[in-house]
Short mmCIF file of N, CA, C and O in Angstrom, two decimals:
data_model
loop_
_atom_site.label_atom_id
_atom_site.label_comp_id
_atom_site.label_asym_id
_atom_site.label_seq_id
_atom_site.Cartn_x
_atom_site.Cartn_y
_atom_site.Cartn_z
N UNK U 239 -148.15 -9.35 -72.43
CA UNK U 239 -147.67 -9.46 -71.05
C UNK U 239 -146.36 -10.22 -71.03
O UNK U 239 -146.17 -11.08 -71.89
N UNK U 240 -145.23 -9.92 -69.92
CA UNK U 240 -144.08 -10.45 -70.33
C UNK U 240 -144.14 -11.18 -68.67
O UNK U 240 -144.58 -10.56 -67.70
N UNK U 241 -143.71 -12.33 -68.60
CA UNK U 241 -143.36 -13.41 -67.51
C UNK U 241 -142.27 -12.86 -66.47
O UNK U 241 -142.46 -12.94 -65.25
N UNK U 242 -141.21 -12.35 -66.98
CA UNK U 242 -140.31 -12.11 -66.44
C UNK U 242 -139.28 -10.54 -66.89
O UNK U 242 -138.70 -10.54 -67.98
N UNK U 243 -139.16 -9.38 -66.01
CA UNK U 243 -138.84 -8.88 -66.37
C UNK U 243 -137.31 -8.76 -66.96
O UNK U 243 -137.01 -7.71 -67.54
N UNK U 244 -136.41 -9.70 -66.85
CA UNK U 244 -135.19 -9.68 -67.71
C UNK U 244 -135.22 -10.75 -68.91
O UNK U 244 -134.21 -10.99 -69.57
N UNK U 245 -136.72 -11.51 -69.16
CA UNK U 245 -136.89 -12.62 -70.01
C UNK U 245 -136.22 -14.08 -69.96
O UNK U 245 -136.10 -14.91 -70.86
N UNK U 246 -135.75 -14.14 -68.33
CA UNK U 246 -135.14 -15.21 -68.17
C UNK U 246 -133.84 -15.17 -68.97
O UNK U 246 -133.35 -16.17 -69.49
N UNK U 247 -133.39 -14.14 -69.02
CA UNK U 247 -131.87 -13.72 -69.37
C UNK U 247 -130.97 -12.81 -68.88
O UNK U 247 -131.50 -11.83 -68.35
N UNK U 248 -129.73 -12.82 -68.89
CA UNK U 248 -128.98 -11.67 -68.61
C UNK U 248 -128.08 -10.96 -69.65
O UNK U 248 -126.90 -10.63 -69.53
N UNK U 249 -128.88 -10.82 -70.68
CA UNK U 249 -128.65 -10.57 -71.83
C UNK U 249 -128.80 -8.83 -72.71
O UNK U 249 -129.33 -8.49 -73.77
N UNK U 250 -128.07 -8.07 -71.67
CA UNK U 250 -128.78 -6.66 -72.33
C UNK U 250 -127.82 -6.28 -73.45
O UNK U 250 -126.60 -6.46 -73.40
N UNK U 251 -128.62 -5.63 -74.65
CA UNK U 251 -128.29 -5.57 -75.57
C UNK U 251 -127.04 -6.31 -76.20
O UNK U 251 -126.40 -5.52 -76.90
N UNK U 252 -126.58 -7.38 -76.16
CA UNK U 252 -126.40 -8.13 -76.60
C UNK U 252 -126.61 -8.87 -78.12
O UNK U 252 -125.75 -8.75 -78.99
N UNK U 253 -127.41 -9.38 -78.25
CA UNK U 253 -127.79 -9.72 -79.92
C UNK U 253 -127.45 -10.97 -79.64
O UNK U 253 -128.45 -11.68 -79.70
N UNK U 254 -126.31 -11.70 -79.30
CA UNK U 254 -126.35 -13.00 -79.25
C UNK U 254 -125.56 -13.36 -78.56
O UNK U 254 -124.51 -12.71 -78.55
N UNK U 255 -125.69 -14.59 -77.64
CA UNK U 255 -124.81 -14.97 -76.47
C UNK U 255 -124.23 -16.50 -76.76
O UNK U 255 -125.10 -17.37 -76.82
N UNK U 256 -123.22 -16.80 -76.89
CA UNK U 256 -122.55 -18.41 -76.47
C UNK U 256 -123.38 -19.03 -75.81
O UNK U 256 -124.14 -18.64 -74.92
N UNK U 257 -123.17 -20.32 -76.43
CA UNK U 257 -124.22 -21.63 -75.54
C UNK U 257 -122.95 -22.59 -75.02
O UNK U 257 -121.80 -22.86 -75.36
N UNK U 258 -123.94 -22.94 -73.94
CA UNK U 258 -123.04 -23.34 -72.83
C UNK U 258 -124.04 -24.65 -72.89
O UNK U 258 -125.26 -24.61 -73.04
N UNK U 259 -123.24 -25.81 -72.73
CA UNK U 259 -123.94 -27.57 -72.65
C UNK U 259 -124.09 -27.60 -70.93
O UNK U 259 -123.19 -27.33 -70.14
N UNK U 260 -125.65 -28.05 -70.56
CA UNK U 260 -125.46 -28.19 -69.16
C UNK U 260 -125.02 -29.79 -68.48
O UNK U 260 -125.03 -30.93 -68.94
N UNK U 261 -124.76 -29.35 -67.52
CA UNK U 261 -123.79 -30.76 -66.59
C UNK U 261 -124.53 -31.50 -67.04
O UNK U 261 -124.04 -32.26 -67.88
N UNK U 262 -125.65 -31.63 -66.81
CA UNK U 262 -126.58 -32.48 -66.10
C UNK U 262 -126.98 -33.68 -67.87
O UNK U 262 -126.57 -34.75 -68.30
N UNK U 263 -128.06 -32.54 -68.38
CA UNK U 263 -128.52 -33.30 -69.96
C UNK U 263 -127.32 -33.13 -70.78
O UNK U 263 -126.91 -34.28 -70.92
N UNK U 264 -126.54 -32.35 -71.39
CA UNK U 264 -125.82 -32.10 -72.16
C UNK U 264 -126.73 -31.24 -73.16
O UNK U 264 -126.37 -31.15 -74.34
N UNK U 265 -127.69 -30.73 -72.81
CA UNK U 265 -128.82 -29.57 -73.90
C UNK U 265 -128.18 -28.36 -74.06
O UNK U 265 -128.42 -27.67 -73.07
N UNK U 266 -127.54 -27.84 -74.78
CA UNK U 266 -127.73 -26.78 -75.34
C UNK U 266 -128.44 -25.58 -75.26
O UNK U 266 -129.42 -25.34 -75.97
N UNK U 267 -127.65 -24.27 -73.86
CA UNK U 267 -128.57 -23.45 -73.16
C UNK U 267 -127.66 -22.25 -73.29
O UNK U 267 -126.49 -22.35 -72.93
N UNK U 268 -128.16 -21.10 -73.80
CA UNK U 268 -127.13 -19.69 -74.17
C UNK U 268 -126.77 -20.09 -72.27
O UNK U 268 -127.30 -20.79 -71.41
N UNK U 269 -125.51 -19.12 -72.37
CA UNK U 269 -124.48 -18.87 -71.45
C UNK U 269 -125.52 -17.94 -70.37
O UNK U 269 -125.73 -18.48 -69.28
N UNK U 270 -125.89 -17.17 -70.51
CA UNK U 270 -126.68 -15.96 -70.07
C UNK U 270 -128.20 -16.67 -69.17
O UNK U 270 -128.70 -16.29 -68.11
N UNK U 271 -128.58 -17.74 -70.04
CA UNK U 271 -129.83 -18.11 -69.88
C UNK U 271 -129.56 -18.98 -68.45
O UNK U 271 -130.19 -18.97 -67.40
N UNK U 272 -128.24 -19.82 -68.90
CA UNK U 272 -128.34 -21.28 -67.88
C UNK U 272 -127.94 -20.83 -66.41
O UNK U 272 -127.50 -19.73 -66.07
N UNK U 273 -128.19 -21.98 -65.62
CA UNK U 273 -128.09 -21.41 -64.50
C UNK U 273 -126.81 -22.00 -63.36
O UNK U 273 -126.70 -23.14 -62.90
N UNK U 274 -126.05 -20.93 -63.16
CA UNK U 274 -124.59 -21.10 -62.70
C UNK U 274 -124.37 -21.64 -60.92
O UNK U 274 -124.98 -21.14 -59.97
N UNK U 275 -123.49 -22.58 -60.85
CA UNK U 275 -123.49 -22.38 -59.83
C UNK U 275 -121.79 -23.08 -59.60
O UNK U 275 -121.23 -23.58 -60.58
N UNK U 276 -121.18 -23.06 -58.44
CA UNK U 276 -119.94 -23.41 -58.19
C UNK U 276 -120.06 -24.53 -57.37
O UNK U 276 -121.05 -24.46 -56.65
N UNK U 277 -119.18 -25.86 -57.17
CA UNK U 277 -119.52 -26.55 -56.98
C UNK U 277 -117.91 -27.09 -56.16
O UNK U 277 -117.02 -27.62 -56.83
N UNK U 278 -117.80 -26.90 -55.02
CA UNK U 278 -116.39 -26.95 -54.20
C UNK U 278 -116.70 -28.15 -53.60
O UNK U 278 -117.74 -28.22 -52.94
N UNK U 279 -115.81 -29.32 -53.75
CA UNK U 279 -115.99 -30.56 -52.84
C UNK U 279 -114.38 -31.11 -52.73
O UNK U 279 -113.53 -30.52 -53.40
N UNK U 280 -114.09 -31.98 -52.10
CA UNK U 280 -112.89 -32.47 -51.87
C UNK U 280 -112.22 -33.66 -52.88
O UNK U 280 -112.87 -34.54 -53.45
N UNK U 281 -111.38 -33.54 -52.92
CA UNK U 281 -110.85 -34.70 -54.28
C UNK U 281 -111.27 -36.31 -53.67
O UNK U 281 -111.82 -37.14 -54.39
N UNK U 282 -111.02 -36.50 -52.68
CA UNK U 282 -111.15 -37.54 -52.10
C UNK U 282 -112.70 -37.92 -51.40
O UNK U 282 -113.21 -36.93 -50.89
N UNK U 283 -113.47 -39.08 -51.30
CA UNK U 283 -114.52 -38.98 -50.83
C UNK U 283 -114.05 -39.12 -49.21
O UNK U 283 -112.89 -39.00 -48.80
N UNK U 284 -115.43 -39.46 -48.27
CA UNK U 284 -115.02 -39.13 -46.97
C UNK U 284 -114.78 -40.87 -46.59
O UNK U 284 -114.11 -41.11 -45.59
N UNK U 285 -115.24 -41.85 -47.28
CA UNK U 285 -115.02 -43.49 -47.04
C UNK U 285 -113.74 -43.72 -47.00
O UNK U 285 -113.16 -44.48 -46.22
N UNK U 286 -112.93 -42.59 -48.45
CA UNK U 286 -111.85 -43.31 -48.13
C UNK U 286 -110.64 -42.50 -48.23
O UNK U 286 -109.55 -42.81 -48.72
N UNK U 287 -111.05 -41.33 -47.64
CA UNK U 287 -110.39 -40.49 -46.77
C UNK U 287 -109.73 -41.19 -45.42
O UNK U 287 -108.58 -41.49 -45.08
N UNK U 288 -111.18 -41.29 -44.77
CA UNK U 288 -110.34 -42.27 -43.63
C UNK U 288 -109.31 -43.32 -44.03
O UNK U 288 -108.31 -43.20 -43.31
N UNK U 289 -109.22 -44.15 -44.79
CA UNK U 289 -108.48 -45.00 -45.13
C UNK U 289 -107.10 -44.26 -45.19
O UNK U 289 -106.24 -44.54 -44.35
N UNK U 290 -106.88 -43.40 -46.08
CA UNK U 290 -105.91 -42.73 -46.55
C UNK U 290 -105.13 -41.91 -45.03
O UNK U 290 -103.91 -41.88 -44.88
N UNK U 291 -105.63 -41.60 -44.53
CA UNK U 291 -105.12 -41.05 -43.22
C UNK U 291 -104.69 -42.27 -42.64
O UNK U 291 -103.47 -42.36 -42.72
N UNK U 292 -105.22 -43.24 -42.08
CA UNK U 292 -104.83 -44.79 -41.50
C UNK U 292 -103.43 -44.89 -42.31
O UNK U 292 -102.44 -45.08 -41.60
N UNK U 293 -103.22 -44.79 -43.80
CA UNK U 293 -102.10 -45.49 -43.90
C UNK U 293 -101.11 -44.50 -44.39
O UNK U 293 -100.35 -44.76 -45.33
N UNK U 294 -101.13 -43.28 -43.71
CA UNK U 294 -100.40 -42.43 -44.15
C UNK U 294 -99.38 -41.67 -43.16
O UNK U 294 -99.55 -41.43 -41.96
N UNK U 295 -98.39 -41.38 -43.91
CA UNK U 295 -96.97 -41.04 -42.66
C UNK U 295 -97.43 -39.48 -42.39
O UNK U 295 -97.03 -39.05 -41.31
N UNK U 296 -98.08 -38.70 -43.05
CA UNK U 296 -98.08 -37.24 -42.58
C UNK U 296 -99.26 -37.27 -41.18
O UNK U 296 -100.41 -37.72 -41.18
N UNK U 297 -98.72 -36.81 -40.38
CA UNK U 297 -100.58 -36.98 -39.03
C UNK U 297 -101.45 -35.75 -39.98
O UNK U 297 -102.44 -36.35 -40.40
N UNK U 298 -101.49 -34.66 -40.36
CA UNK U 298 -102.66 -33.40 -40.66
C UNK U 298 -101.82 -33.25 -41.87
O UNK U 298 -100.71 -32.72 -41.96
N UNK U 299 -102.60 -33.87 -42.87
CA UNK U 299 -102.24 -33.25 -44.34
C UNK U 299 -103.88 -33.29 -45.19
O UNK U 299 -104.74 -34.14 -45.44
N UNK U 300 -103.61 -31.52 -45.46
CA UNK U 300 -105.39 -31.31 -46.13
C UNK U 300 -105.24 -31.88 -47.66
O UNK U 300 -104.50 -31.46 -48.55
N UNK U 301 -106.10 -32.90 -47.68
CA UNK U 301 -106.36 -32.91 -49.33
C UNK U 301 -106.94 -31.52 -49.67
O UNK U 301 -107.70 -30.79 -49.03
N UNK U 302 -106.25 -31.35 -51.03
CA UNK U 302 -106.90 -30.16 -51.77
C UNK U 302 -108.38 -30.51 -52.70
O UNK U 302 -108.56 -31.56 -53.31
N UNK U 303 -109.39 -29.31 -52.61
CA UNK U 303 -110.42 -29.49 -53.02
C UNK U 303 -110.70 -29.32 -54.35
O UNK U 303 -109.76 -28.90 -55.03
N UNK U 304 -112.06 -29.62 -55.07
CA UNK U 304 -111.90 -29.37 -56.34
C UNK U 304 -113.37 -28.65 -56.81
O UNK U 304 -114.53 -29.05 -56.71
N UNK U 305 -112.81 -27.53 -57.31
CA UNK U 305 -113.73 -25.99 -57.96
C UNK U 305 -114.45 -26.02 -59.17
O UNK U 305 -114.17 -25.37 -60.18
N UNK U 306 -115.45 -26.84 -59.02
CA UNK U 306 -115.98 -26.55 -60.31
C UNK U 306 -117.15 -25.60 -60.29
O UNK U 306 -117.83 -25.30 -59.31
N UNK U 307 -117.31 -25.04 -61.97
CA UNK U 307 -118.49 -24.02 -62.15
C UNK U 307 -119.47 -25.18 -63.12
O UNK U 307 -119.24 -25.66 -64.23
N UNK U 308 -120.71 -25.39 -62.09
CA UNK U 308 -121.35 -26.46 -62.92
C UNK U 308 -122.32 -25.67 -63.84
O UNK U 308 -122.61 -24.78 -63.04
N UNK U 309 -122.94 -25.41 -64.84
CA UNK U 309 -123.88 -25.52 -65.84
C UNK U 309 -125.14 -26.07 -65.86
O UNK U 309 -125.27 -27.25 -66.18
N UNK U 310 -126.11 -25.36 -65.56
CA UNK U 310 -127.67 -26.58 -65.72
C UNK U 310 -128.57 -25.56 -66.72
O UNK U 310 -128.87 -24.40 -66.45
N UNK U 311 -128.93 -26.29 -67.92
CA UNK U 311 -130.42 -26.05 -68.54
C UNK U 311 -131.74 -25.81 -67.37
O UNK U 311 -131.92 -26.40 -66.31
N UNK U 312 -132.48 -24.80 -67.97
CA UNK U 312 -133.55 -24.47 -66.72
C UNK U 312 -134.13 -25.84 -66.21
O UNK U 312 -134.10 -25.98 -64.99
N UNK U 313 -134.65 -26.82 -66.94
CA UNK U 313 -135.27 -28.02 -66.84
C UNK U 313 -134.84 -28.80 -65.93
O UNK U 313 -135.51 -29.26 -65.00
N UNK U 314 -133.36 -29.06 -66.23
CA UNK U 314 -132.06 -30.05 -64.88
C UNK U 314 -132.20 -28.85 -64.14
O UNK U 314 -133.36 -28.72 -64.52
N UNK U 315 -132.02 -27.90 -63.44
CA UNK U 315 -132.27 -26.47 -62.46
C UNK U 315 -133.39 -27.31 -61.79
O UNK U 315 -133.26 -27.92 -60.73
N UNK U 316 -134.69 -27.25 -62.67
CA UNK U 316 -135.79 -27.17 -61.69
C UNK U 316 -135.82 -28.81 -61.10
O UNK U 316 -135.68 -29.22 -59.95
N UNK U 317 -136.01 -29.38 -62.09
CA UNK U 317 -136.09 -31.10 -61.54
C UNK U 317 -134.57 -31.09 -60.59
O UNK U 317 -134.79 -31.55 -59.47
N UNK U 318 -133.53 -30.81 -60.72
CA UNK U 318 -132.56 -31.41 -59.58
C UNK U 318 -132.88 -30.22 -57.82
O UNK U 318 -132.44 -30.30 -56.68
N UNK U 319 -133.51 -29.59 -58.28
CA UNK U 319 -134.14 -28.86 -57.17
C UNK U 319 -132.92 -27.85 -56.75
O UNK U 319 -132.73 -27.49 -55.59
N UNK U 320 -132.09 -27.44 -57.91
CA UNK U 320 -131.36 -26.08 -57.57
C UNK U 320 -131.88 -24.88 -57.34
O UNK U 320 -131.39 -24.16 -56.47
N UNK U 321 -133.15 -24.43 -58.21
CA UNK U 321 -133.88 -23.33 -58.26
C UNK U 321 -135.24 -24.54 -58.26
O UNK U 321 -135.27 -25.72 -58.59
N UNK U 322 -136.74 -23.19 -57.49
CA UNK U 322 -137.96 -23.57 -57.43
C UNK U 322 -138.43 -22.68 -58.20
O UNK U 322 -138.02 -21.54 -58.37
N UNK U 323 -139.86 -23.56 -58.97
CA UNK U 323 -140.86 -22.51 -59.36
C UNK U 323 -141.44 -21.60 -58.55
O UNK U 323 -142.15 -22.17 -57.72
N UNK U 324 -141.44 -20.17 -58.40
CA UNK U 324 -141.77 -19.15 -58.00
C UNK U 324 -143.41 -18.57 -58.06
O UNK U 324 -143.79 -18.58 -59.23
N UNK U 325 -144.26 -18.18 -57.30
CA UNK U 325 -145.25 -17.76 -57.80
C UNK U 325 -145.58 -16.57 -58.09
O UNK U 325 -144.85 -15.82 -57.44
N UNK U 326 -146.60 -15.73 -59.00
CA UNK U 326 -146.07 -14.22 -59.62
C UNK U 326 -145.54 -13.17 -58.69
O UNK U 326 -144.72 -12.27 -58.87
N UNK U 327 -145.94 -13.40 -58.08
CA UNK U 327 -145.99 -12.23 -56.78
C UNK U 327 -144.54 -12.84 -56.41
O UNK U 327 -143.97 -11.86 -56.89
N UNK U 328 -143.52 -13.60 -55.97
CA UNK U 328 -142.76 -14.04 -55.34
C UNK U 328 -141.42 -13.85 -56.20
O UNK U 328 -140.34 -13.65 -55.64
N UNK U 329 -141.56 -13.91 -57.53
CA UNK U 329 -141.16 -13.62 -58.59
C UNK U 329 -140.35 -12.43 -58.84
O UNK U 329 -139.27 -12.36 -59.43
N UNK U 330 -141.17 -11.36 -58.20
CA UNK U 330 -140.63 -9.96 -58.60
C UNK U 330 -139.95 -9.31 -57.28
O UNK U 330 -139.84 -8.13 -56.97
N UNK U 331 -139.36 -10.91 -56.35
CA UNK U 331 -139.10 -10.77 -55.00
C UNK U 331 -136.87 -10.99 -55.77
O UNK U 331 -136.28 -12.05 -56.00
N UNK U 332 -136.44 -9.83 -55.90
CA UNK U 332 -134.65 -9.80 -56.67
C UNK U 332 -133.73 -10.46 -55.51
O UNK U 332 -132.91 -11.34 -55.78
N UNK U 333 -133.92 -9.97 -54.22
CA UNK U 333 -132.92 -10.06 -53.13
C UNK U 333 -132.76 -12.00 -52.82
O UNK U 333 -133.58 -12.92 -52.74
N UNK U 334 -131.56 -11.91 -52.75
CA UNK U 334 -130.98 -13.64 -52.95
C UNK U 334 -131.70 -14.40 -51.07
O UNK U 334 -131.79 -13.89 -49.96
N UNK U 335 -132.00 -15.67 -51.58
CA UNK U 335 -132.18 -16.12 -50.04
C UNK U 335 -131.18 -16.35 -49.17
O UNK U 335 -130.17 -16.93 -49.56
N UNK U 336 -131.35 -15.93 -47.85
CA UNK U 336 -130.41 -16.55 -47.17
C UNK U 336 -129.20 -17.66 -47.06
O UNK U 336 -129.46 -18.86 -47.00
N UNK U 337 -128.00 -17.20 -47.04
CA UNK U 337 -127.26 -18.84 -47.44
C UNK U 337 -127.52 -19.25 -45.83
O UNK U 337 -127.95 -18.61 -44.87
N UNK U 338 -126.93 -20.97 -46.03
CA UNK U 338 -126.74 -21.52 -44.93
C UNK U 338 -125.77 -21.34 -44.16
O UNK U 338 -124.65 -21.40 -44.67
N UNK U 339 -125.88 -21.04 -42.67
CA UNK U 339 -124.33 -21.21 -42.08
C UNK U 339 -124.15 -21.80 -41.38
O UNK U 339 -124.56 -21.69 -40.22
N UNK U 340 -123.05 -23.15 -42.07
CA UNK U 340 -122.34 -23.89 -41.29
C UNK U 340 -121.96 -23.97 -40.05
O UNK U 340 -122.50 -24.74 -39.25
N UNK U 341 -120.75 -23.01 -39.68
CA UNK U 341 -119.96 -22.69 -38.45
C UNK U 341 -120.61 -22.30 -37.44
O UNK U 341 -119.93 -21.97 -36.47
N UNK U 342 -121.69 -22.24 -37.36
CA UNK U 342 -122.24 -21.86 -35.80
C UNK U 342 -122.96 -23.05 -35.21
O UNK U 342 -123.44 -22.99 -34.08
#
């Protein structure tokens, strides 16, 4: 009996995939296996953002943000609560969940 029908990979015919170190442990997880996600936040935090506006000559100047593609081993995935354990039936459920939307 097989758990998962792509084996917890995205690996077709392939033979062997690059390992990718995740953010989180630094473990050692093929590229294919680990689990991706992008990670857009602002260079500046928001404490002292304000500050920086207070002492600054421009009135509306956007700090630029910063793009990262983070890396997690399934283990950091499940414990940081990026992905949940699934139950069988829920499992063989492909279509992505709903994102959140902000703007309304």
């Amino acid at each position: 009996t097989i758990k998962r029908r792509n084996h917890g990979r995205n690996k077709k015919g392939r033979g062997h995939v690059k390992f990718v170190r995740c953010d989180n442990c630094f473990q050692a997880c093929p590229k294919d296996k680990a689990i991706k996600r992008f990670q857009i936040r602002p260079m500046v935090e928001a404490a002292a953002l304000r500050d920086m506006n207070e002492a600054s000559v421009y009135e509306s100047y956007a700090i630029p943000k910063i793009y990262l593609k983070v890396h997690y081993c399934v283990g950091c995935a499940i414990h940081g609560k990026i992905v949940a354990v699934r139950s069988r039936v829920n499992r063989r459920i492909r279509t992505p969940p709903p994102r959140p939307r902000f703007n309304k």
